[in-house]
CSV table of C-alpha atoms in Angstrom, one decimal:
chain,number,residue,atom,x,y,z
A,493,MET,CA,-14.8,7.7,13.3
A,494,GLU,CA,-17.1,6.1,10.8
A,495,LYS,CA,-15.4,4.7,7.8
A,496,ASN,CA,-17.5,6.8,5.5
A,497,GLU,CA,-16.6,9.9,7.3
A,498,GLU,CA,-12.9,9.0,7.1
A,499,THR,CA,-13.3,8.2,3.4
A,500,GLN,CA,-14.7,11.6,2.8
A,501,LEU,CA,-12.1,13.3,4.9
A,502,VAL,CA,-9.3,11.5,2.8
A,503,ALA,CA,-11.1,12.5,-0.4
A,504,ALA,CA,-11.1,16.1,0.7
A,505,ALA,CA,-7.5,15.9,1.9
A,506,LYS,CA,-6.6,14.7,-1.6
A,507,LYS,CA,-8.0,17.9,-2.9
A,508,GLY,CA,-5.9,19.9,-0.4
A,509,GLN,CA,-8.7,21.0,1.9
A,510,ARG,CA,-7.1,22.3,5.1
A,511,ASP,CA,-10.0,21.4,7.4
A,512,ALA,CA,-9.9,17.8,6.3
A,513,ILE,CA,-6.1,17.6,6.7
A,514,GLY,CA,-6.5,19.1,10.1
A,515,SER,CA,-9.3,16.6,11.1
A,516,LEU,CA,-7.2,13.7,10.1
A,517,VAL,CA,-4.2,15.0,11.9
A,518,GLU,CA,-6.2,15.6,15.1
A,519,ARG,CA,-7.6,12.0,14.9
A,520,TYR,CA,-4.3,10.3,14.6
A,521,GLU,CA,-1.5,12.4,15.8
A,522,ARG,CA,-1.6,11.2,19.4
A,523,GLU,CA,-1.5,7.5,18.6
A,524,ILE,CA,1.1,8.0,16.0
A,525,PHE,CA,3.2,10.0,18.4
A,526,PHE,CA,2.9,7.5,21.2
A,527,PHE,CA,3.7,4.6,18.8
A,528,ILE,CA,6.8,6.5,17.6
A,529,TYR,CA,7.7,7.4,21.1
A,530,LYS,CA,7.6,3.8,22.3
A,531,MET,CA,9.7,2.8,19.3
A,532,THR,CA,12.4,5.5,19.8
A,533,GLY,CA,12.1,6.2,23.6
A,534,ASN,CA,12.8,9.8,22.8
A,535,MET,CA,10.2,12.5,23.0
A,536,GLU,CA,12.0,15.0,20.7
A,537,ASP,CA,12.6,12.4,18.0
A,538,ALA,CA,9.0,11.2,18.3
A,539,ARG,CA,7.7,14.7,17.8
A,540,ASP,CA,9.9,15.4,14.8
A,541,LEU,CA,9.2,12.0,13.3
A,542,THR,CA,5.4,12.4,13.8
A,543,GLN,CA,5.5,15.6,11.8
A,544,ASP,CA,7.6,14.0,9.1
A,545,VAL,CA,5.3,11.1,8.9
A,546,PHE,CA,2.2,13.3,8.5
A,547,ILE,CA,3.8,15.6,6.0
A,548,LYS,CA,5.0,12.6,4.0
A,549,VAL,CA,1.6,11.1,4.1
A,550,PHE,CA,-0.3,14.2,2.9
A,551,ARG,CA,2.3,15.0,0.2
A,552,LYS,CA,1.7,11.5,-1.2
A,553,ILE,CA,-2.0,11.2,-0.4
A,554,SER,CA,-2.9,11.2,-4.1
A,555,GLY,CA,-1.3,7.8,-4.3
A,556,PHE,CA,-3.4,6.3,-1.5
A,557,ASN,CA,-5.7,4.0,-3.4
A,558,GLY,CA,-7.8,2.8,-0.4
A,559,ARG,CA,-6.7,-0.8,-0.5
A,560,SER,CA,-6.0,-0.6,3.2
A,561,THR,CA,-7.5,1.7,5.7
A,562,PHE,CA,-5.9,5.2,6.0
A,563,ARG,CA,-4.9,4.3,9.6
A,564,THR,CA,-3.1,1.2,8.4
A,565,TRP,CA,-1.4,3.2,5.7
A,566,LEU,CA,-0.3,5.8,8.2
A,567,TYR,CA,1.1,3.1,10.4
A,568,LYS,CA,3.0,1.7,7.4
A,569,VAL,CA,4.6,5.0,6.7
A,570,ALA,CA,5.2,5.7,10.5
A,571,THR,CA,6.8,2.2,11.0
A,572,HIS,CA,9.2,2.4,8.0
A,573,HIS,CA,10.1,6.0,8.7
A,574,THR,CA,10.9,5.1,12.4
A,575,LEU,CA,12.8,1.9,11.5
A,576,ASN,CA,14.9,3.9,9.0
A,577,PHE,CA,15.5,6.5,11.7
A,578,LEU,CA,16.5,3.8,14.3
A,579,ALA,CA,18.8,2.1,11.7
A,580,ARG,CA,20.7,5.4,11.3
A,581,ARG,CA,20.7,6.4,15.0
A,582,PRO,CA,23.8,5.4,17.0
A,583,PRO,CA,23.1,2.7,19.7
A,584,GLY,CA,22.3,3.9,23.2
A,585,GLY,CA,20.9,7.2,21.8
A,586,SER,CA,17.5,6.9,23.6
A,587,GLU,CA,18.7,6.3,27.1
A,588,LYS,CA,18.5,9.9,28.3
A,589,ALA,CA,15.4,10.8,26.5
A,590,LEU,CA,13.3,8.1,28.2
A,591,GLU,CA,12.9,10.6,30.9
A,592,GLY,CA,11.4,13.1,28.7
A,593,LEU,CA,7.7,12.6,29.5
A,594,PRO,CA,6.7,14.1,32.8
A,595,ASP,CA,5.2,11.8,35.4
A,596,PRO,CA,2.0,13.3,36.5
A,597,SER,CA,1.7,11.2,39.7
A,598,PRO,CA,4.8,11.4,41.8
A,599,THR,CA,2.9,11.7,45.2
A,600,SER,CA,2.2,8.2,46.4
A,601,LEU,CA,4.8,5.3,46.7
A,602,GLU,CA,2.4,3.0,44.7
A,603,ARG,CA,2.4,5.4,41.9
A,604,ILE,CA,6.1,5.9,41.9
A,605,VAL,CA,6.6,2.2,41.8
A,606,ARG,CA,4.2,1.9,38.9
A,607,ALA,CA,5.9,4.6,36.9
A,608,ASP,CA,9.2,2.9,37.6
A,609,LEU,CA,7.8,-0.3,36.1
A,610,ARG,CA,6.6,1.6,33.1
A,611,HIS,CA,10.1,3.0,32.8
A,612,HIS,CA,11.6,-0.5,33.0
A,613,ILE,CA,9.2,-1.9,30.5
A,614,ARG,CA,10.0,0.9,28.1
A,615,SER,CA,13.7,0.3,28.6
A,616,ALA,CA,13.1,-3.3,27.9
A,617,ILE,CA,11.4,-2.5,24.6
A,618,GLN,CA,14.5,-0.6,23.5
A,619,THR,CA,16.6,-3.7,23.9
A,620,LEU,CA,14.5,-5.7,21.5
A,621,PRO,CA,15.6,-6.0,17.8
A,622,ARG,CA,13.9,-3.2,15.8
A,623,GLN,CA,11.6,-5.4,13.8
A,624,GLN,CA,10.3,-7.1,17.0
A,625,ARG,CA,10.0,-3.7,18.6
A,626,ALA,CA,7.8,-2.7,15.8
A,627,ILE,CA,5.7,-5.8,16.0
A,628,VAL,CA,5.2,-5.5,19.8
A,629,THR,CA,4.3,-1.8,19.6
A,630,LEU,CA,1.9,-2.3,16.7
A,631,ARG,CA,0.3,-5.4,18.2
A,632,ALA,CA,0.3,-4.9,21.9
A,633,LEU,CA,0.0,-1.1,22.1
A,634,GLU,CA,-2.0,0.0,19.1
A,635,GLY,CA,-4.0,-3.2,18.7
A,636,LEU,CA,-3.4,-3.9,15.0
A,637,ARG,CA,-4.1,-7.3,13.7
A,638,TYR,CA,-1.4,-9.6,12.5
A,639,MET,CA,-2.6,-9.3,8.9
A,640,GLU,CA,-2.2,-5.5,9.0
A,641,ILE,CA,1.2,-5.8,10.7
A,642,ALA,CA,2.2,-8.2,8.0
A,643,ASP,CA,1.1,-5.7,5.3
A,644,ILE,CA,3.0,-2.9,7.1
A,645,LEU,CA,6.2,-4.8,7.5
A,646,GLY,CA,6.1,-6.8,4.4
A,647,CYS,CA,6.3,-10.3,6.0
A,648,SER,CA,4.1,-13.2,6.7
A,649,VAL,CA,1.4,-13.4,9.3
A,650,GLY,CA,3.1,-16.5,10.8
A,651,ASN,CA,6.4,-14.6,11.2
A,652,CYS,CA,4.7,-11.7,12.8
A,653,LYS,CA,2.9,-13.9,15.2
A,654,ALA,CA,6.1,-15.8,16.1
A,655,ALA,CA,8.1,-12.7,16.5
A,656,TYR,CA,5.5,-11.2,18.7
A,657,HIS,CA,5.3,-14.2,21.1
A,658,ASN,CA,9.1,-14.2,21.2
A,659,ALA,CA,9.2,-10.5,22.0
A,660,VAL,CA,6.6,-10.9,24.9
A,661,ALA,CA,8.5,-13.7,26.3
A,662,LYS,CA,11.7,-11.5,26.4
A,663,LEU,CA,9.9,-8.6,27.9
A,664,ARG,CA,8.4,-10.8,30.5
A,665,LYS,CA,11.7,-12.2,31.5
A,666,ARG,CA,13.2,-8.7,31.6
A,667,PHE,CA,10.2,-7.4,33.6
A,668,LYS,CA,10.6,-10.3,36.1
A,669,ASN,CA,14.3,-9.4,36.6
A,670,GLU,CA,13.6,-5.7,37.1
A,671,THR,CA,10.6,-6.2,39.5
A,672,GLN,CA,12.7,-8.4,41.7
A,673,LYS,CA,15.0,-5.4,42.2
A,674,LEU,CA,12.2,-3.1,43.2
A,675,PRO,CA,11.7,-2.2,46.9
A,676,GLY,CA,9.3,-4.5,48.7
A,677,ASN,CA,10.1,-7.5,46.7
A,678,PRO,CA,12.0,-10.4,48.1
B,367,MET,CA,1.6,-33.7,27.1
B,368,LYS,CA,1.8,-31.1,29.8
B,369,PRO,CA,4.6,-28.9,28.2
B,370,ARG,CA,2.7,-28.8,24.9
B,371,ASN,CA,-0.4,-27.8,26.7
B,372,CYS,CA,1.3,-25.2,28.6
B,373,ARG,CA,2.7,-23.7,25.4
B,374,GLU,CA,-0.7,-23.7,23.8
B,375,ILE,CA,-2.2,-22.1,26.9
B,376,ARG,CA,0.5,-19.4,27.0
B,377,GLU,CA,-0.1,-18.6,23.4
B,378,TRP,CA,-3.8,-18.1,24.1
B,379,ILE,CA,-3.0,-16.0,27.2
B,380,VAL,CA,-0.8,-13.6,25.2
B,381,GLU,CA,-3.3,-13.5,22.3
B,382,GLY,CA,-6.2,-12.9,24.7
B,383,LYS,CA,-4.3,-10.1,26.4
B,384,SER,CA,-3.2,-8.6,23.2
B,385,GLY,CA,-6.7,-8.1,21.8
B,386,THR,CA,-7.3,-11.3,19.8
B,387,PRO,CA,-10.9,-12.5,20.4
B,388,LEU,CA,-10.9,-15.9,22.0
B,389,ASN,CA,-13.9,-18.2,22.2
B,390,ASP,CA,-15.5,-19.4,25.4
B,391,ASN,CA,-13.9,-22.8,25.2
B,392,GLN,CA,-10.4,-21.3,25.0
B,393,TRP,CA,-11.1,-18.9,28.0
B,394,LYS,CA,-12.4,-21.8,30.1
B,395,ALA,CA,-9.5,-23.9,29.1
B,396,ILE,CA,-7.1,-21.1,30.3
B,397,GLN,CA,-9.0,-20.8,33.6
B,398,ARG,CA,-9.0,-24.5,34.2
B,399,HIS,CA,-5.3,-24.7,33.3
B,400,VAL,CA,-4.0,-21.8,35.5
B,401,ALA,CA,-6.1,-23.0,38.4
B,402,LYS,CA,-3.8,-26.0,38.7
B,403,CYS,CA,-0.5,-24.8,36.9
B,404,GLY,CA,1.4,-22.3,39.1
B,405,ALA,CA,3.9,-21.5,36.2
B,406,CYS,CA,1.2,-20.5,33.8
B,407,ARG,CA,-0.6,-18.6,36.4
B,408,ALA,CA,2.6,-16.5,37.0
B,409,PHE,CA,2.9,-16.2,33.3
B,410,GLN,CA,-0.6,-14.8,33.0
B,411,GLN,CA,0.0,-12.4,35.7
B,412,ASP,CA,3.3,-11.2,34.3
B,413,VAL,CA,2.0,-10.8,30.8
B,414,SER,CA,-1.0,-8.8,32.1
B,415,ARG,CA,1.3,-6.4,33.9
B,416,VAL,CA,3.8,-6.2,31.1
B,417,LEU,CA,1.1,-5.3,28.5
B,418,ALA,CA,-0.7,-2.9,30.9
B,419,ALA,CA,2.6,-1.1,31.5
B,420,LEU,CA,3.3,-0.9,27.7
B,421,ARG,CA,-0.1,0.5,26.9
B,422,LYS,CA,0.0,3.1,29.6
B,423,THR,CA,0.5,6.5,27.9
B,424,ASP,CA,1.6,9.6,29.9
B,425,PRO,CA,-0.4,12.7,29.6
B,426,LEU,CA,0.9,15.6,27.5
B,427,PRO,CA,-0.5,19.2,27.4
B,428,GLU,CA,-2.9,19.8,24.5
B,429,SER,CA,-0.6,22.5,23.3
B,430,PHE,CA,2.0,19.8,22.5
B,431,PHE,CA,-0.2,18.3,19.9
B,432,GLU,CA,-1.6,21.6,18.7
B,433,GLU,CA,1.9,22.6,17.8
B,434,ILE,CA,2.5,19.4,16.0
B,435,LYS,CA,-0.8,19.9,14.0
B,436,THR,CA,0.1,23.5,13.2
B,437,ASN,CA,3.5,22.5,11.9
B,438,ILE,CA,2.0,19.8,9.7
B,439,LEU,CA,-0.6,22.2,8.2
B,440,GLU,CA,2.0,24.9,7.5
B,441,ALA,CA,4.1,22.4,5.7
B,442,VAL,CA,1.2,20.8,3.7
B,443,ALA,CA,-1.9,23.0,3.5
B,444,PRO,CA,-0.5,26.1,1.8
B,445,LYS,CA,0.9,24.0,-1.0
B,446,THR,CA,-2.3,22.2,-1.7
B,447,LEU,CA,-4.4,25.4,-1.3
B,448,ARG,CA,-2.5,27.1,-4.0
B,449,ARG,CA,-3.2,24.2,-6.3
B,450,GLN,CA,-6.9,24.4,-5.4
B,451,SER,CA,-7.5,28.1,-5.5
B,452,PRO,CA,-9.0,29.5,-8.7
B,453,THR,CA,-7.4,32.9,-8.1
B,454,PRO,CA,-4.2,32.8,-6.2
B,455,GLY,CA,-2.8,36.0,-4.8
B,456,VAL,CA,-6.1,37.8,-4.5
B,457,LEU,CA,-7.8,38.9,-1.3
B,458,PRO,CA,-8.5,36.1,1.1
B,459,TRP,CA,-12.3,36.8,1.1
B,460,LEU,CA,-12.4,36.7,-2.6
B,461,ARG,CA,-10.5,33.4,-2.7
B,462,ALA,CA,-12.9,31.9,-0.1
B,463,LEU,CA,-15.9,33.2,-2.1
B,464,PHE,CA,-14.6,31.6,-5.3
B,465,SER,CA,-13.8,28.3,-3.6
B,466,ARG,CA,-17.4,28.0,-2.2
B,467,HIS,CA,-19.0,29.1,-5.6
B,468,PRO,CA,-16.7,27.8,-8.5
B,469,LEU,CA,-19.0,29.2,-11.2
B,470,TRP,CA,-18.5,32.8,-9.9
B,471,GLY,CA,-15.0,33.1,-11.3
B,472,PRO,CA,-16.0,32.6,-15.0
B,473,ILE,CA,-19.2,34.6,-14.6
B,474,ALA,CA,-17.4,37.5,-13.1
B,475,SER,CA,-14.7,37.3,-15.8
B,476,GLY,CA,-17.4,37.3,-18.4
B,477,ALA,CA,-19.2,40.2,-17.0
B,478,PHE,CA,-15.9,42.1,-16.6
B,479,GLY,CA,-15.1,41.4,-20.2
B,480,VAL,CA,-18.5,42.8,-21.3
B,481,MET,CA,-18.0,45.9,-19.3
B,482,MET,CA,-14.5,46.4,-20.7
B,483,GLY,CA,-16.0,46.0,-24.1
B,484,PHE,CA,-18.4,48.8,-23.6
B,485,ALA,CA,-15.7,51.0,-22.2
B,486,LEU,CA,-13.4,50.3,-25.0
B,487,ALA,CA,-16.1,50.9,-27.6
B,488,THR,CA,-16.7,54.4,-26.1
B,489,ALA,CA,-13.0,55.2,-26.5
B,490,LEU,CA,-12.8,54.2,-30.2
B,491,PRO,CA,-13.2,57.1,-32.5
B,492,ARG,CA,-15.0,55.2,-35.3
B,493,LEU,CA,-17.0,52.0,-35.5
B,494,GLY,CA,-18.1,51.1,-39.0
B,495,GLU,CA,-16.7,47.9,-40.5
B,496,LYS,CA,-14.7,47.4,-37.4
B,497,ALA,CA,-14.6,44.6,-34.9
B,498,VAL,CA,-14.3,45.0,-31.2
B,499,ARG,CA,-13.2,41.9,-29.6
B,500,LEU,CA,-13.2,42.0,-25.9
B,501,ALA,CA,-12.2,39.1,-23.7
B,502,GLY,CA,-11.7,38.5,-20.1
B,503,ASN,CA,-10.3,35.3,-18.6
B,504,SER,CA,-13.3,33.5,-19.9
B,505,ALA,CA,-14.0,32.6,-23.6
B,506,LEU,CA,-16.7,35.2,-23.8
B,507,SER,CA,-16.1,37.6,-26.7
B,508,LEU,CA,-18.0,40.4,-28.3
B,509,THR,CA,-17.7,41.4,-31.8
B,510,ALA,CA,-19.7,44.4,-33.2
B,511,ASN,CA,-19.9,44.6,-36.9
B,512,VAL,CA,-21.8,47.5,-38.2
B,513,SER,CA,-22.5,48.1,-41.9
B,514,GLY,CA,-25.3,49.1,-44.3
B,515,PRO,CA,-28.4,46.9,-44.8
B,516,SER,CA,-27.3,45.4,-48.1
B,517,SER,CA,-24.0,44.1,-46.8
B,518,GLY,CA,-25.2,41.7,-44.0
B,519,PRO,CA,-26.4,41.8,-40.4
B,520,VAL,CA,-26.6,45.1,-38.7
B,521,LEU,CA,-25.2,43.8,-35.5
B,522,ASP,CA,-23.2,40.6,-35.0
B,523,ILE,CA,-22.2,40.0,-31.4
B,524,GLY,CA,-20.3,36.7,-31.1
B,525,ASN,CA,-22.2,34.0,-29.2
B,526,VAL,CA,-24.5,36.5,-27.6
B,527,SER,CA,-28.2,35.9,-28.4
B,528,ALA,CA,-30.8,38.5,-29.4
B,529,ALA,CA,-32.5,38.1,-26.1
B,530,GLU,CA,-29.3,38.9,-24.3
B,531,ILE,CA,-28.7,41.9,-26.5
B,532,GLU,CA,-32.2,43.2,-25.5
B,533,GLU,CA,-31.5,42.5,-21.8
B,534,TYR,CA,-28.0,44.0,-21.6
B,535,MET,CA,-28.3,46.8,-24.1
B,536,GLY,CA,-31.7,48.4,-23.4
B,537,SER,CA,-34.4,46.8,-25.5
B,538,GLU,CA,-34.5,47.6,-29.2
B,539,ALA,CA,-33.0,51.1,-28.8
B,540,LEU,CA,-29.6,50.1,-30.0
B,541,LEU,CA,-31.0,48.3,-33.1
B,542,ASP,CA,-33.2,51.0,-33.9
B,543,PHE,CA,-30.4,53.5,-33.8
B,544,LEU,CA,-28.1,51.3,-35.9
B,545,GLU,CA,-30.9,50.7,-38.5
B,546,SER,CA,-31.4,54.5,-38.7
B,547,GLN,CA,-27.8,54.9,-39.5
B,548,GLY,CA,-28.0,52.0,-42.0
B,549,SER,CA,-27.2,54.2,-45.0
B,550,ALA,CA,-24.1,55.6,-43.5
B,551,SER,CA,-20.9,53.9,-44.2
B,552,SER,CA,-19.7,54.5,-40.7
B,553,LEU,CA,-21.1,55.0,-37.3
B,554,GLU,CA,-20.1,57.7,-34.8
B,555,ILE,CA,-19.1,55.8,-31.8
B,556,GLY,CA,-19.5,58.9,-29.7
B,557,ASP,CA,-23.2,58.3,-29.9
B,558,LEU,CA,-23.1,54.8,-28.4
B,559,PRO,CA,-22.3,55.4,-24.8
B,560,ASP,CA,-25.6,57.4,-24.1
B,561,LEU,CA,-27.4,54.8,-26.0
B,562,PHE,CA,-26.0,51.9,-24.0
B,563,LEU,CA,-26.2,53.5,-20.6
B,564,THR,CA,-29.6,55.4,-20.9
B,565,PRO,CA,-31.4,54.2,-23.9
B,566,GLN,CA,-34.7,55.6,-22.7
B,567,GLN,CA,-33.4,59.0,-22.2
B,568,ASN,CA,-31.7,58.9,-25.5
B,569,LYS,CA,-35.0,58.0,-27.1
B,570,THR,CA,-37.1,60.5,-25.3
B,571,GLY,CA,-34.3,63.2,-25.2
């Protein structure tokens, strides 16, 4: 989406135009949903939080001054909303729900192994501290720059970068341990 | 020297795999390094697989996201539409019409006010030295003040110009009629409707 087009959509959304709001939701709901899903590990929670985030954003859109992009602002609201949710959630609440998404490819052994790896990686993400989880998700999955992540989380670029590298090292270690347990590995 | 170099190379690997643009020298340095360092080669493979597994998103049916969108719009759009709409509570087609043409609302209100003015004027028993003020939602008002020639204007209608009087009231028929009644202290309002609606017939008839 062109920046101009998005600016026009945001301006129209500020006036309450339903079509513009719908277009912005269509544009970002998937990535926000998957971002929240990877943070929470729970599909139901991710769906509810996604709705909450968009409702919050459009109710406060008159306060959006365009200093950052709409996408960054959306991620800012989504990140803080999800971190608050995770802070309130009892530990271990996500274990069951990690199975929420259907696996579309259960036929070949290779696909099953790959899906299993994904499952382990997602489980590994849930073991990270919440702040690191947010940084990994924003950087590795959503491709946001450190500057944007620092703006979203209210920390320095250096801290974000260090936390990200630390988290990737942890995930790699967990990944190695898990893959060694998979069938076919020595 | 080697551990520091490995750390730097691993940082570049993570950054490169995470989407940070690396320059040619950095890529070449990584390639040269992993060609002879088994630990960093393994690191590179692991990081590639970890990040690929993280990025993989499972497909969901379109209806799943459609439902989310519908819920969001239901929560947000009705509220903002009410604020935007110039005529809440009226028929949807009328609301849509007014939202596309914002000037139609005031124009329609003004026209309605004028029509109501005529209708009320026909209902009044007498008119001389009386003011009929009609207003819709707009600021348009109409005041008719009829008196004898010596006591001021024959007809004074608020902000409406003479040209508009001619256009809306049937040429000079009304003024002629009022002048012909100028000596009278009052005007029979019962004569006015025919004059307004069919001035030509009134003149000829």
